[in-house]
Amino acid sequence: AVVSTQSTGEKEYNGGRKSPDIVSWLKKKTGDPCKVVTSKDAVDTEVEISHFTVLAAFSDRSSAAGAAYTAVASDTDGVVFMVTDDAALMAEFGLADGGVVAVRDFADEEPRVAMTGDVTAESLATFVSANRLPSVVEFSDETAPTIFGGDIKSHFLVFSDSTSETNKAVLATFRKVSKGVAGKMICVFVDTNKGDNGRILEFFGIKKEMGDVARIILLGEGVDKYAPDFTELSEENLAKFASDYLAGNLKKHLNSEEIPDDWDSKPVKVLVGKNFADVAYNSEKDVLVEFYAPWCGHCKQLAPIYDELGEKYKDHPSIVIAKMDSTANEVEDINIRGFPTIKFFPKGTENKVVDYNGGRTFEDFVSFLDGTHDEAAEDKKEAKDEL
């Protein structure tokens, strides 16, 4: 992370990872965060480069509205905030003193959006968040920081193959629906035909051959996912999906593979979302679970040790060694932030979950499982290898 330390305190950098982005951010944090302009050419040039900018007219930036504008400019990464008192430029953009307009060149979008109401730090931040992206933004490495780093934490996603016959119609419908959730949700198109999007498809358990698919997520301590009960992405269906979510009427969606026929045939039991509770919360068993990712290097290193552990306890009457692929399966109230994550589920009726923070050697695991372990993983060794 890049951090600016001024009298206002530390500010974490959440912008792009390219050098021009970082240089622009540093200039904003160490000097005037607003760019003074006097010509339309200056505005047009910035829009051509960044596709979005904000222009305000202030004869006195020390006014309450002017101070709010400067403060939001300083706090908002990735957006150039322009300011002018030039009469001709104000007339060009239809601005009175104290007026604010968003200027952009998004396809099929209004190129200028005037802010209405009082200019306060809160209202201006909301205005910028609602207009700095197209009504439907395509997911990419460049747009990801803006999508996930913004103030709007509810995201409406449509997954579609850009080369398919249905793609254009689906996106046109999605854009219509997006107008009704502007300022409440960020609407995102994920192209399932792009190889770079493999990780996000894996995260949602979506494959290209599934066709056009909709999901909603809420970003918090974890990521809550919501799936619709329909397959046709019609305007009516998508609009109802969004309204039901905003009204709090949807139940979280948890990914799960089907239960393998041989899930318990080996010493290390294979868990998926659909059989997790039956095994992990068995009141008569102490269950150690490794939450892993198939591509994780640390998980591959742990595999022979974990297999040896399973072999040791395969005939134990009350200890179960298990694992779950967390890229394809999810469990209610279990948030996995790194791989491998190991949790212990002690026997009893309380459905207790213990974070295992001990060592990762065979002896460490055996010492833990054969010892006292109902409150926490008491092993204090700092050997928690996570990605």
PDB file of C-alpha atoms in Angstrom, residues 2-254:
ATOM      1  CA  VAL A   2       1.076   3.583  -0.611  1.00  0.00           C
ATOM      2  CA  VAL A   3       0.304   5.948   2.236  1.00  0.00           C
ATOM      3  CA  SER A   4       0.345   9.733   2.397  1.00  0.00           C
ATOM      4  CA  THR A   5       0.984  11.226   5.807  1.00  0.00           C
ATOM      5  CA  GLN A   6      -0.196  14.802   6.189  1.00  0.00           C
ATOM      6  CA  SER A   7      -1.645  16.742   9.059  1.00  0.00           C
ATOM      7  CA  THR A   8      -4.964  15.108   8.206  1.00  0.00           C
ATOM      8  CA  GLY A   9      -3.516  11.677   9.002  1.00  0.00           C
ATOM      9  CA  GLU A  10      -2.700   8.560   6.997  1.00  0.00           C
ATOM     10  CA  LYS A  11      -4.490   7.840   3.722  1.00  0.00           C
ATOM     11  CA  GLU A  12      -4.281   4.423   2.116  1.00  0.00           C
ATOM     12  CA  TYR A  13      -3.860   4.314  -1.651  1.00  0.00           C
ATOM     13  CA  ASN A  14      -6.674   2.467  -3.427  1.00  0.00           C
ATOM     14  CA  GLY A  15      -6.097   3.608  -6.991  1.00  0.00           C
ATOM     15  CA  GLY A  16      -4.531   2.031 -10.059  1.00  0.00           C
ATOM     16  CA  ARG A  17      -1.159   0.283  -9.932  1.00  0.00           C
ATOM     17  CA  LYS A  18       0.422   2.073 -12.894  1.00  0.00           C
ATOM     18  CA  SER A  19       2.970   4.851 -12.344  1.00  0.00           C
ATOM     19  CA  PRO A  20       0.821   7.692 -13.797  1.00  0.00           C
ATOM     20  CA  ASP A  21      -1.976   6.772 -11.355  1.00  0.00           C
ATOM     21  CA  ILE A  22       0.373   6.838  -8.374  1.00  0.00           C
ATOM     22  CA  VAL A  23       2.066  10.093  -9.433  1.00  0.00           C
ATOM     23  CA  SER A  24      -1.324  11.761  -9.918  1.00  0.00           C
ATOM     24  CA  TRP A  25      -2.425  10.578  -6.485  1.00  0.00           C
ATOM     25  CA  LEU A  26       0.735  11.903  -4.796  1.00  0.00           C
ATOM     26  CA  LYS A  27       0.306  15.305  -6.430  1.00  0.00           C
ATOM     27  CA  LYS A  28      -3.288  15.432  -5.228  1.00  0.00           C
ATOM     28  CA  LYS A  29      -2.330  14.559  -1.644  1.00  0.00           C
ATOM     29  CA  THR A  30       0.619  16.943  -1.408  1.00  0.00           C
ATOM     30  CA  GLY A  31      -0.799  19.994  -3.194  1.00  0.00           C
ATOM     31  CA  ASP A  32      -4.092  21.443  -4.383  1.00  0.00           C
ATOM     32  CA  PRO A  33      -6.297  18.402  -5.103  1.00  0.00           C
ATOM     33  CA  CYS A  34      -8.239  20.399  -7.717  1.00  0.00           C
ATOM     34  CA  LYS A  35      -7.029  21.310 -11.206  1.00  0.00           C
ATOM     35  CA  VAL A  36      -7.787  24.882 -12.222  1.00  0.00           C
ATOM     36  CA  VAL A  37      -8.947  25.114 -15.871  1.00  0.00           C
ATOM     37  CA  THR A  38     -10.019  27.949 -18.134  1.00  0.00           C
ATOM     38  CA  SER A  39     -10.729  26.209 -21.443  1.00  0.00           C
ATOM     39  CA  LYS A  40     -12.977  23.493 -22.830  1.00  0.00           C
ATOM     40  CA  ASP A  41      -9.924  21.912 -24.452  1.00  0.00           C
ATOM     41  CA  ALA A  42      -8.479  21.159 -20.993  1.00  0.00           C
ATOM     42  CA  VAL A  43     -11.693  19.410 -19.970  1.00  0.00           C
ATOM     43  CA  ASP A  44     -11.950  17.497 -23.248  1.00  0.00           C
ATOM     44  CA  THR A  45      -8.347  16.324 -22.976  1.00  0.00           C
ATOM     45  CA  GLU A  46      -8.900  14.888 -19.514  1.00  0.00           C
ATOM     46  CA  VAL A  47     -12.097  13.130 -20.613  1.00  0.00           C
ATOM     47  CA  GLU A  48     -10.267  11.664 -23.608  1.00  0.00           C
ATOM     48  CA  ILE A  49      -7.619  10.248 -21.257  1.00  0.00           C
ATOM     49  CA  SER A  50      -9.698   9.187 -18.257  1.00  0.00           C
ATOM     50  CA  HIS A  51     -13.237   9.010 -19.705  1.00  0.00           C
ATOM     51  CA  PHE A  52     -14.530  10.870 -16.635  1.00  0.00           C
ATOM     52  CA  THR A  53     -13.899  14.113 -14.785  1.00  0.00           C
ATOM     53  CA  VAL A  54     -15.757  16.538 -12.524  1.00  0.00           C
ATOM     54  CA  LEU A  55     -15.961  20.255 -13.203  1.00  0.00           C
ATOM     55  CA  ALA A  56     -17.130  22.854 -10.682  1.00  0.00           C
ATOM     56  CA  ALA A  57     -17.541  26.614 -10.858  1.00  0.00           C
ATOM     57  CA  PHE A  58     -16.482  28.568  -7.775  1.00  0.00           C
ATOM     58  CA  SER A  59     -15.700  32.237  -7.502  1.00  0.00           C
ATOM     59  CA  ASP A  60     -14.807  31.578  -3.851  1.00  0.00           C
ATOM     60  CA  ARG A  61     -13.470  28.127  -2.972  1.00  0.00           C
ATOM     61  CA  SER A  62     -13.404  29.056   0.704  1.00  0.00           C
ATOM     62  CA  SER A  63     -17.216  28.895   0.753  1.00  0.00           C
ATOM     63  CA  ALA A  64     -18.839  25.888   2.428  1.00  0.00           C
ATOM     64  CA  ALA A  65     -19.562  24.259  -0.932  1.00  0.00           C
ATOM     65  CA  GLY A  66     -16.079  25.076  -2.245  1.00  0.00           C
ATOM     66  CA  ALA A  67     -14.438  23.606   0.849  1.00  0.00           C
ATOM     67  CA  ALA A  68     -16.569  20.454   0.528  1.00  0.00           C
ATOM     68  CA  TYR A  69     -15.551  20.119  -3.131  1.00  0.00           C
ATOM     69  CA  THR A  70     -11.850  20.426  -2.245  1.00  0.00           C
ATOM     70  CA  ALA A  71     -12.183  17.881   0.569  1.00  0.00           C
ATOM     71  CA  VAL A  72     -13.914  15.286  -1.622  1.00  0.00           C
ATOM     72  CA  ALA A  73     -11.332  15.881  -4.355  1.00  0.00           C
ATOM     73  CA  SER A  74      -8.585  15.092  -1.863  1.00  0.00           C
ATOM     74  CA  ASP A  75     -10.300  11.953  -0.595  1.00  0.00           C
ATOM     75  CA  THR A  76     -11.317  10.483  -3.969  1.00  0.00           C
ATOM     76  CA  ASP A  77      -8.728   8.424  -5.797  1.00  0.00           C
ATOM     77  CA  GLY A  78      -8.690   8.039  -9.561  1.00  0.00           C
ATOM     78  CA  VAL A  79     -10.778  11.106 -10.443  1.00  0.00           C
ATOM     79  CA  VAL A  80      -9.545  14.520 -11.601  1.00  0.00           C
ATOM     80  CA  PHE A  81     -11.589  17.309  -9.992  1.00  0.00           C
ATOM     81  CA  MET A  82     -11.506  20.490 -12.062  1.00  0.00           C
ATOM     82  CA  VAL A  83     -12.487  23.956 -10.953  1.00  0.00           C
ATOM     83  CA  THR A  84     -13.052  27.197 -12.869  1.00  0.00           C
ATOM     84  CA  ASP A  85     -14.303  30.751 -12.522  1.00  0.00           C
ATOM     85  CA  ASP A  86     -14.027  31.463 -16.250  1.00  0.00           C
ATOM     86  CA  ALA A  87     -17.325  32.905 -17.480  1.00  0.00           C
ATOM     87  CA  ALA A  88     -17.060  31.431 -20.987  1.00  0.00           C
ATOM     88  CA  LEU A  89     -16.269  27.948 -19.697  1.00  0.00           C
ATOM     89  CA  MET A  90     -19.096  28.159 -17.159  1.00  0.00           C
ATOM     90  CA  ALA A  91     -21.476  29.114 -19.938  1.00  0.00           C
ATOM     91  CA  GLU A  92     -20.240  26.237 -22.122  1.00  0.00           C
ATOM     92  CA  PHE A  93     -21.136  23.708 -19.415  1.00  0.00           C
ATOM     93  CA  GLY A  94     -24.245  25.507 -18.156  1.00  0.00           C
ATOM     94  CA  LEU A  95     -22.734  26.183 -14.748  1.00  0.00           C
ATOM     95  CA  ALA A  96     -23.716  28.907 -12.329  1.00  0.00           C
ATOM     96  CA  ASP A  97     -21.400  29.825  -9.452  1.00  0.00           C
ATOM     97  CA  GLY A  98     -21.308  26.786  -7.125  1.00  0.00           C
ATOM     98  CA  GLY A  99     -22.488  24.384  -9.831  1.00  0.00           C
ATOM     99  CA  VAL A 100     -20.989  20.939 -10.440  1.00  0.00           C
ATOM    100  CA  VAL A 101     -21.141  18.740 -13.542  1.00  0.00           C
ATOM    101  CA  ALA A 102     -19.770  15.269 -14.342  1.00  0.00           C
ATOM    102  CA  VAL A 103     -18.245  15.077 -17.822  1.00  0.00           C
ATOM    103  CA  ARG A 104     -17.687  11.673 -19.433  1.00  0.00           C
ATOM    104  CA  ASP A 105     -17.526   9.756 -22.717  1.00  0.00           C
ATOM    105  CA  PHE A 106     -19.177   6.442 -21.856  1.00  0.00           C
ATOM    106  CA  ALA A 107     -20.883   4.666 -24.756  1.00  0.00           C
ATOM    107  CA  ASP A 108     -24.664   5.116 -24.830  1.00  0.00           C
ATOM    108  CA  GLU A 109     -24.524   7.454 -21.805  1.00  0.00           C
ATOM    109  CA  GLU A 110     -25.270  11.119 -21.276  1.00  0.00           C
ATOM    110  CA  PRO A 111     -21.935  12.961 -21.739  1.00  0.00           C
ATOM    111  CA  ARG A 112     -22.766  15.528 -19.042  1.00  0.00           C
ATOM    112  CA  VAL A 113     -24.640  15.039 -15.787  1.00  0.00           C
ATOM    113  CA  ALA A 114     -25.368  18.114 -13.694  1.00  0.00           C
ATOM    114  CA  MET A 115     -25.460  17.772  -9.926  1.00  0.00           C
ATOM    115  CA  THR A 116     -28.693  18.877  -8.265  1.00  0.00           C
ATOM    116  CA  GLY A 117     -29.285  19.924  -4.670  1.00  0.00           C
ATOM    117  CA  ASP A 118     -26.877  21.333  -2.115  1.00  0.00           C
ATOM    118  CA  VAL A 119     -23.164  20.654  -2.538  1.00  0.00           C
ATOM    119  CA  THR A 120     -21.972  18.958   0.638  1.00  0.00           C
ATOM    120  CA  ALA A 121     -19.148  16.471   1.121  1.00  0.00           C
ATOM    121  CA  GLU A 122     -21.663  13.636   1.459  1.00  0.00           C
ATOM    122  CA  SER A 123     -23.866  14.592  -1.492  1.00  0.00           C
ATOM    123  CA  LEU A 124     -20.868  15.238  -3.739  1.00  0.00           C
ATOM    124  CA  ALA A 125     -19.232  11.895  -2.871  1.00  0.00           C
ATOM    125  CA  THR A 126     -22.512  10.130  -3.669  1.00  0.00           C
ATOM    126  CA  PHE A 127     -22.838  12.040  -6.946  1.00  0.00           C
ATOM    127  CA  VAL A 128     -19.314  11.101  -8.037  1.00  0.00           C
ATOM    128  CA  SER A 129     -19.753   7.440  -7.041  1.00  0.00           C
ATOM    129  CA  ALA A 130     -23.008   7.221  -9.004  1.00  0.00           C
ATOM    130  CA  ASN A 131     -21.587   8.763 -12.185  1.00  0.00           C
ATOM    131  CA  ARG A 132     -17.874   7.904 -12.411  1.00  0.00           C
ATOM    132  CA  LEU A 133     -18.626   4.554 -14.018  1.00  0.00           C
ATOM    133  CA  PRO A 134     -20.874   3.676 -16.960  1.00  0.00           C
ATOM    134  CA  SER A 135     -24.328   2.412 -16.014  1.00  0.00           C
ATOM    135  CA  VAL A 136     -22.850  -1.010 -16.854  1.00  0.00           C
ATOM    136  CA  VAL A 137     -19.071  -1.228 -16.429  1.00  0.00           C
ATOM    137  CA  GLU A 138     -17.030  -4.070 -17.883  1.00  0.00           C
ATOM    138  CA  PHE A 139     -14.877  -5.892 -15.343  1.00  0.00           C
ATOM    139  CA  SER A 140     -11.134  -5.713 -16.016  1.00  0.00           C
ATOM    140  CA  ASP A 141      -7.843  -5.232 -14.169  1.00  0.00           C
ATOM    141  CA  GLU A 142      -8.178  -1.491 -14.822  1.00  0.00           C
ATOM    142  CA  THR A 143     -11.763  -1.112 -13.576  1.00  0.00           C
ATOM    143  CA  ALA A 144     -11.521  -3.538 -10.626  1.00  0.00           C
ATOM    144  CA  PRO A 145     -10.019  -1.011  -8.147  1.00  0.00           C
ATOM    145  CA  THR A 146     -12.822   1.459  -8.869  1.00  0.00           C
ATOM    146  CA  ILE A 147     -15.527  -1.218  -8.702  1.00  0.00           C
ATOM    147  CA  PHE A 148     -14.390  -2.823  -5.465  1.00  0.00           C
ATOM    148  CA  GLY A 149     -12.817   0.212  -3.820  1.00  0.00           C
ATOM    149  CA  GLY A 150     -15.787   2.556  -4.099  1.00  0.00           C
ATOM    150  CA  ASP A 151     -18.432   3.506  -1.555  1.00  0.00           C
ATOM    151  CA  ILE A 152     -21.160   1.411  -3.194  1.00  0.00           C
ATOM    152  CA  LYS A 153     -20.796  -2.137  -1.837  1.00  0.00           C
ATOM    153  CA  SER A 154     -23.765  -3.755  -3.598  1.00  0.00           C
ATOM    154  CA  HIS A 155     -22.799  -5.030  -7.044  1.00  0.00           C
ATOM    155  CA  PHE A 156     -25.108  -6.429  -9.720  1.00  0.00           C
ATOM    156  CA  LEU A 157     -23.185  -8.673 -12.123  1.00  0.00           C
ATOM    157  CA  VAL A 158     -24.092 -10.224 -15.452  1.00  0.00           C
ATOM    158  CA  PHE A 159     -21.785 -12.893 -16.868  1.00  0.00           C
ATOM    159  CA  SER A 160     -21.975 -13.282 -20.638  1.00  0.00           C
ATOM    160  CA  ASP A 161     -19.804 -14.334 -23.577  1.00  0.00           C
ATOM    161  CA  SER A 162     -19.101 -11.218 -25.663  1.00  0.00           C
ATOM    162  CA  THR A 163     -19.008 -13.356 -28.838  1.00  0.00           C
ATOM    163  CA  SER A 164     -22.376 -15.016 -28.241  1.00  0.00           C
ATOM    164  CA  GLU A 165     -25.538 -14.228 -30.193  1.00  0.00           C
ATOM    165  CA  THR A 166     -27.360 -13.161 -27.023  1.00  0.00           C
ATOM    166  CA  ASN A 167     -24.708 -10.816 -25.612  1.00  0.00           C
ATOM    167  CA  LYS A 168     -25.757  -7.521 -27.204  1.00  0.00           C
ATOM    168  CA  ALA A 169     -29.420  -7.973 -26.308  1.00  0.00           C
ATOM    169  CA  VAL A 170     -28.597  -9.006 -22.735  1.00  0.00           C
ATOM    170  CA  LEU A 171     -26.348  -5.988 -22.188  1.00  0.00           C
ATOM    171  CA  ALA A 172     -28.964  -3.632 -23.675  1.00  0.00           C
ATOM    172  CA  THR A 173     -31.527  -5.046 -21.235  1.00  0.00           C
ATOM    173  CA  PHE A 174     -29.052  -4.821 -18.353  1.00  0.00           C
ATOM    174  CA  ARG A 175     -28.402  -1.129 -19.136  1.00  0.00           C
ATOM    175  CA  LYS A 176     -32.134  -0.409 -18.956  1.00  0.00           C
ATOM    176  CA  VAL A 177     -32.387  -2.098 -15.564  1.00  0.00           C
ATOM    177  CA  SER A 178     -29.244  -0.335 -14.296  1.00  0.00           C
ATOM    178  CA  LYS A 179     -30.953   3.059 -14.553  1.00  0.00           C
ATOM    179  CA  GLY A 180     -33.317   2.040 -11.770  1.00  0.00           C
ATOM    180  CA  VAL A 181     -30.533   1.143  -9.323  1.00  0.00           C
ATOM    181  CA  ALA A 182     -28.133   4.021 -10.043  1.00  0.00           C
ATOM    182  CA  GLY A 183     -26.457   5.176  -6.842  1.00  0.00           C
ATOM    183  CA  LYS A 184     -27.551   1.994  -5.036  1.00  0.00           C
ATOM    184  CA  MET A 185     -25.709  -0.707  -6.962  1.00  0.00           C
ATOM    185  CA  ILE A 186     -22.766  -0.916  -9.340  1.00  0.00           C
ATOM    186  CA  CYS A 187     -23.732  -2.890 -12.432  1.00  0.00           C
ATOM    187  CA  VAL A 188     -20.899  -4.977 -13.853  1.00  0.00           C
ATOM    188  CA  PHE A 189     -20.518  -7.016 -17.039  1.00  0.00           C
ATOM    189  CA  VAL A 190     -18.066  -9.925 -16.835  1.00  0.00           C
ATOM    190  CA  ASP A 191     -16.995 -11.303 -20.207  1.00  0.00           C
ATOM    191  CA  THR A 192     -16.812 -15.091 -19.833  1.00  0.00           C
ATOM    192  CA  ASN A 193     -14.881 -15.284 -23.116  1.00  0.00           C
ATOM    193  CA  LYS A 194     -11.822 -13.546 -21.645  1.00  0.00           C
ATOM    194  CA  GLY A 195      -9.151 -15.792 -20.158  1.00  0.00           C
ATOM    195  CA  ASP A 196      -8.120 -13.076 -17.687  1.00  0.00           C
ATOM    196  CA  ASN A 197     -11.516 -13.450 -15.990  1.00  0.00           C
ATOM    197  CA  GLY A 198     -10.929 -17.072 -15.026  1.00  0.00           C
ATOM    198  CA  ARG A 199     -10.381 -16.316 -11.346  1.00  0.00           C
ATOM    199  CA  ILE A 200     -13.597 -14.328 -10.906  1.00  0.00           C
ATOM    200  CA  LEU A 201     -15.571 -17.036 -12.734  1.00  0.00           C
ATOM    201  CA  GLU A 202     -14.062 -19.601 -10.376  1.00  0.00           C
ATOM    202  CA  PHE A 203     -14.984 -17.448  -7.379  1.00  0.00           C
ATOM    203  CA  PHE A 204     -18.633 -17.426  -8.438  1.00  0.00           C
ATOM    204  CA  GLY A 205     -18.668 -21.053  -9.596  1.00  0.00           C
ATOM    205  CA  ILE A 206     -19.646 -19.964 -13.101  1.00  0.00           C
ATOM    206  CA  LYS A 207     -18.536 -21.609 -16.344  1.00  0.00           C
ATOM    207  CA  LYS A 208     -18.678 -20.150 -19.858  1.00  0.00           C
ATOM    208  CA  GLU A 209     -20.988 -22.921 -21.049  1.00  0.00           C
ATOM    209  CA  MET A 210     -23.629 -21.808 -18.540  1.00  0.00           C
ATOM    210  CA  GLY A 211     -24.470 -18.935 -20.882  1.00  0.00           C
ATOM    211  CA  ASP A 212     -25.857 -15.646 -19.549  1.00  0.00           C
ATOM    212  CA  VAL A 213     -25.902 -15.606 -15.743  1.00  0.00           C
ATOM    213  CA  ALA A 214     -26.791 -12.962 -13.127  1.00  0.00           C
ATOM    214  CA  ARG A 215     -25.487 -12.580  -9.576  1.00  0.00           C
ATOM    215  CA  ILE A 216     -25.567  -9.930  -6.854  1.00  0.00           C
ATOM    216  CA  ILE A 217     -22.898  -9.486  -4.187  1.00  0.00           C
ATOM    217  CA  LEU A 218     -22.603  -7.426  -1.026  1.00  0.00           C
ATOM    218  CA  LEU A 219     -19.094  -6.550   0.099  1.00  0.00           C
ATOM    219  CA  GLY A 220     -18.544  -6.552   3.858  1.00  0.00           C
ATOM    220  CA  GLU A 221     -16.199  -8.532   6.080  1.00  0.00           C
ATOM    221  CA  GLY A 222     -16.730 -11.266   3.511  1.00  0.00           C
ATOM    222  CA  VAL A 223     -18.663 -11.419   0.255  1.00  0.00           C
ATOM    223  CA  ASP A 224     -22.342 -12.302   0.405  1.00  0.00           C
ATOM    224  CA  LYS A 225     -23.597 -13.757  -2.892  1.00  0.00           C
ATOM    225  CA  TYR A 226     -27.140 -13.898  -4.205  1.00  0.00           C
ATOM    226  CA  ALA A 227     -28.389 -15.996  -7.119  1.00  0.00           C
ATOM    227  CA  PRO A 228     -31.723 -15.587  -8.932  1.00  0.00           C
ATOM    228  CA  ASP A 229     -34.401 -18.253  -9.258  1.00  0.00           C
ATOM    229  CA  PHE A 230     -34.631 -17.683 -13.034  1.00  0.00           C
ATOM    230  CA  THR A 231     -32.409 -18.341 -16.054  1.00  0.00           C
ATOM    231  CA  GLU A 232     -33.921 -15.909 -18.586  1.00  0.00           C
ATOM    232  CA  LEU A 233     -32.290 -12.489 -18.198  1.00  0.00           C
ATOM    233  CA  SER A 234     -35.360 -10.493 -19.199  1.00  0.00           C
ATOM    234  CA  GLU A 235     -35.883  -6.891 -18.121  1.00  0.00           C
ATOM    235  CA  GLU A 236     -38.674  -7.951 -15.770  1.00  0.00           C
ATOM    236  CA  ASN A 237     -36.612 -10.715 -14.171  1.00  0.00           C
ATOM    237  CA  LEU A 238     -33.492  -8.602 -13.693  1.00  0.00           C
ATOM    238  CA  ALA A 239     -35.443  -5.649 -12.295  1.00  0.00           C
ATOM    239  CA  LYS A 240     -37.256  -7.874  -9.801  1.00  0.00           C
ATOM    240  CA  PHE A 241     -33.990  -9.546  -8.780  1.00  0.00           C
ATOM    241  CA  ALA A 242     -32.511  -6.132  -7.955  1.00  0.00           C
ATOM    242  CA  SER A 243     -35.614  -4.850  -6.157  1.00  0.00           C
ATOM    243  CA  ASP A 244     -35.921  -8.040  -4.093  1.00  0.00           C
ATOM    244  CA  TYR A 245     -32.283  -7.686  -3.067  1.00  0.00           C
ATOM    245  CA  LEU A 246     -32.624  -4.014  -2.126  1.00  0.00           C
ATOM    246  CA  ALA A 247     -35.746  -4.861  -0.108  1.00  0.00           C
ATOM    247  CA  GLY A 248     -33.820  -7.538   1.812  1.00  0.00           C
ATOM    248  CA  ASN A 249     -35.964 -10.381   0.485  1.00  0.00           C
ATOM    249  CA  LEU A 250     -33.216 -12.628  -0.890  1.00  0.00           C
ATOM    250  CA  LYS A 251     -31.390 -15.493   0.793  1.00  0.00           C
ATOM    251  CA  LYS A 252     -27.626 -15.765   0.371  1.00  0.00           C
ATOM    252  CA  HIS A 253     -26.380 -18.173  -2.273  1.00  0.00           C
ATOM    253  CA  LEU A 254     -23.643 -20.624  -1.299  1.00  0.00           C
TER     254      LEU A 254
END
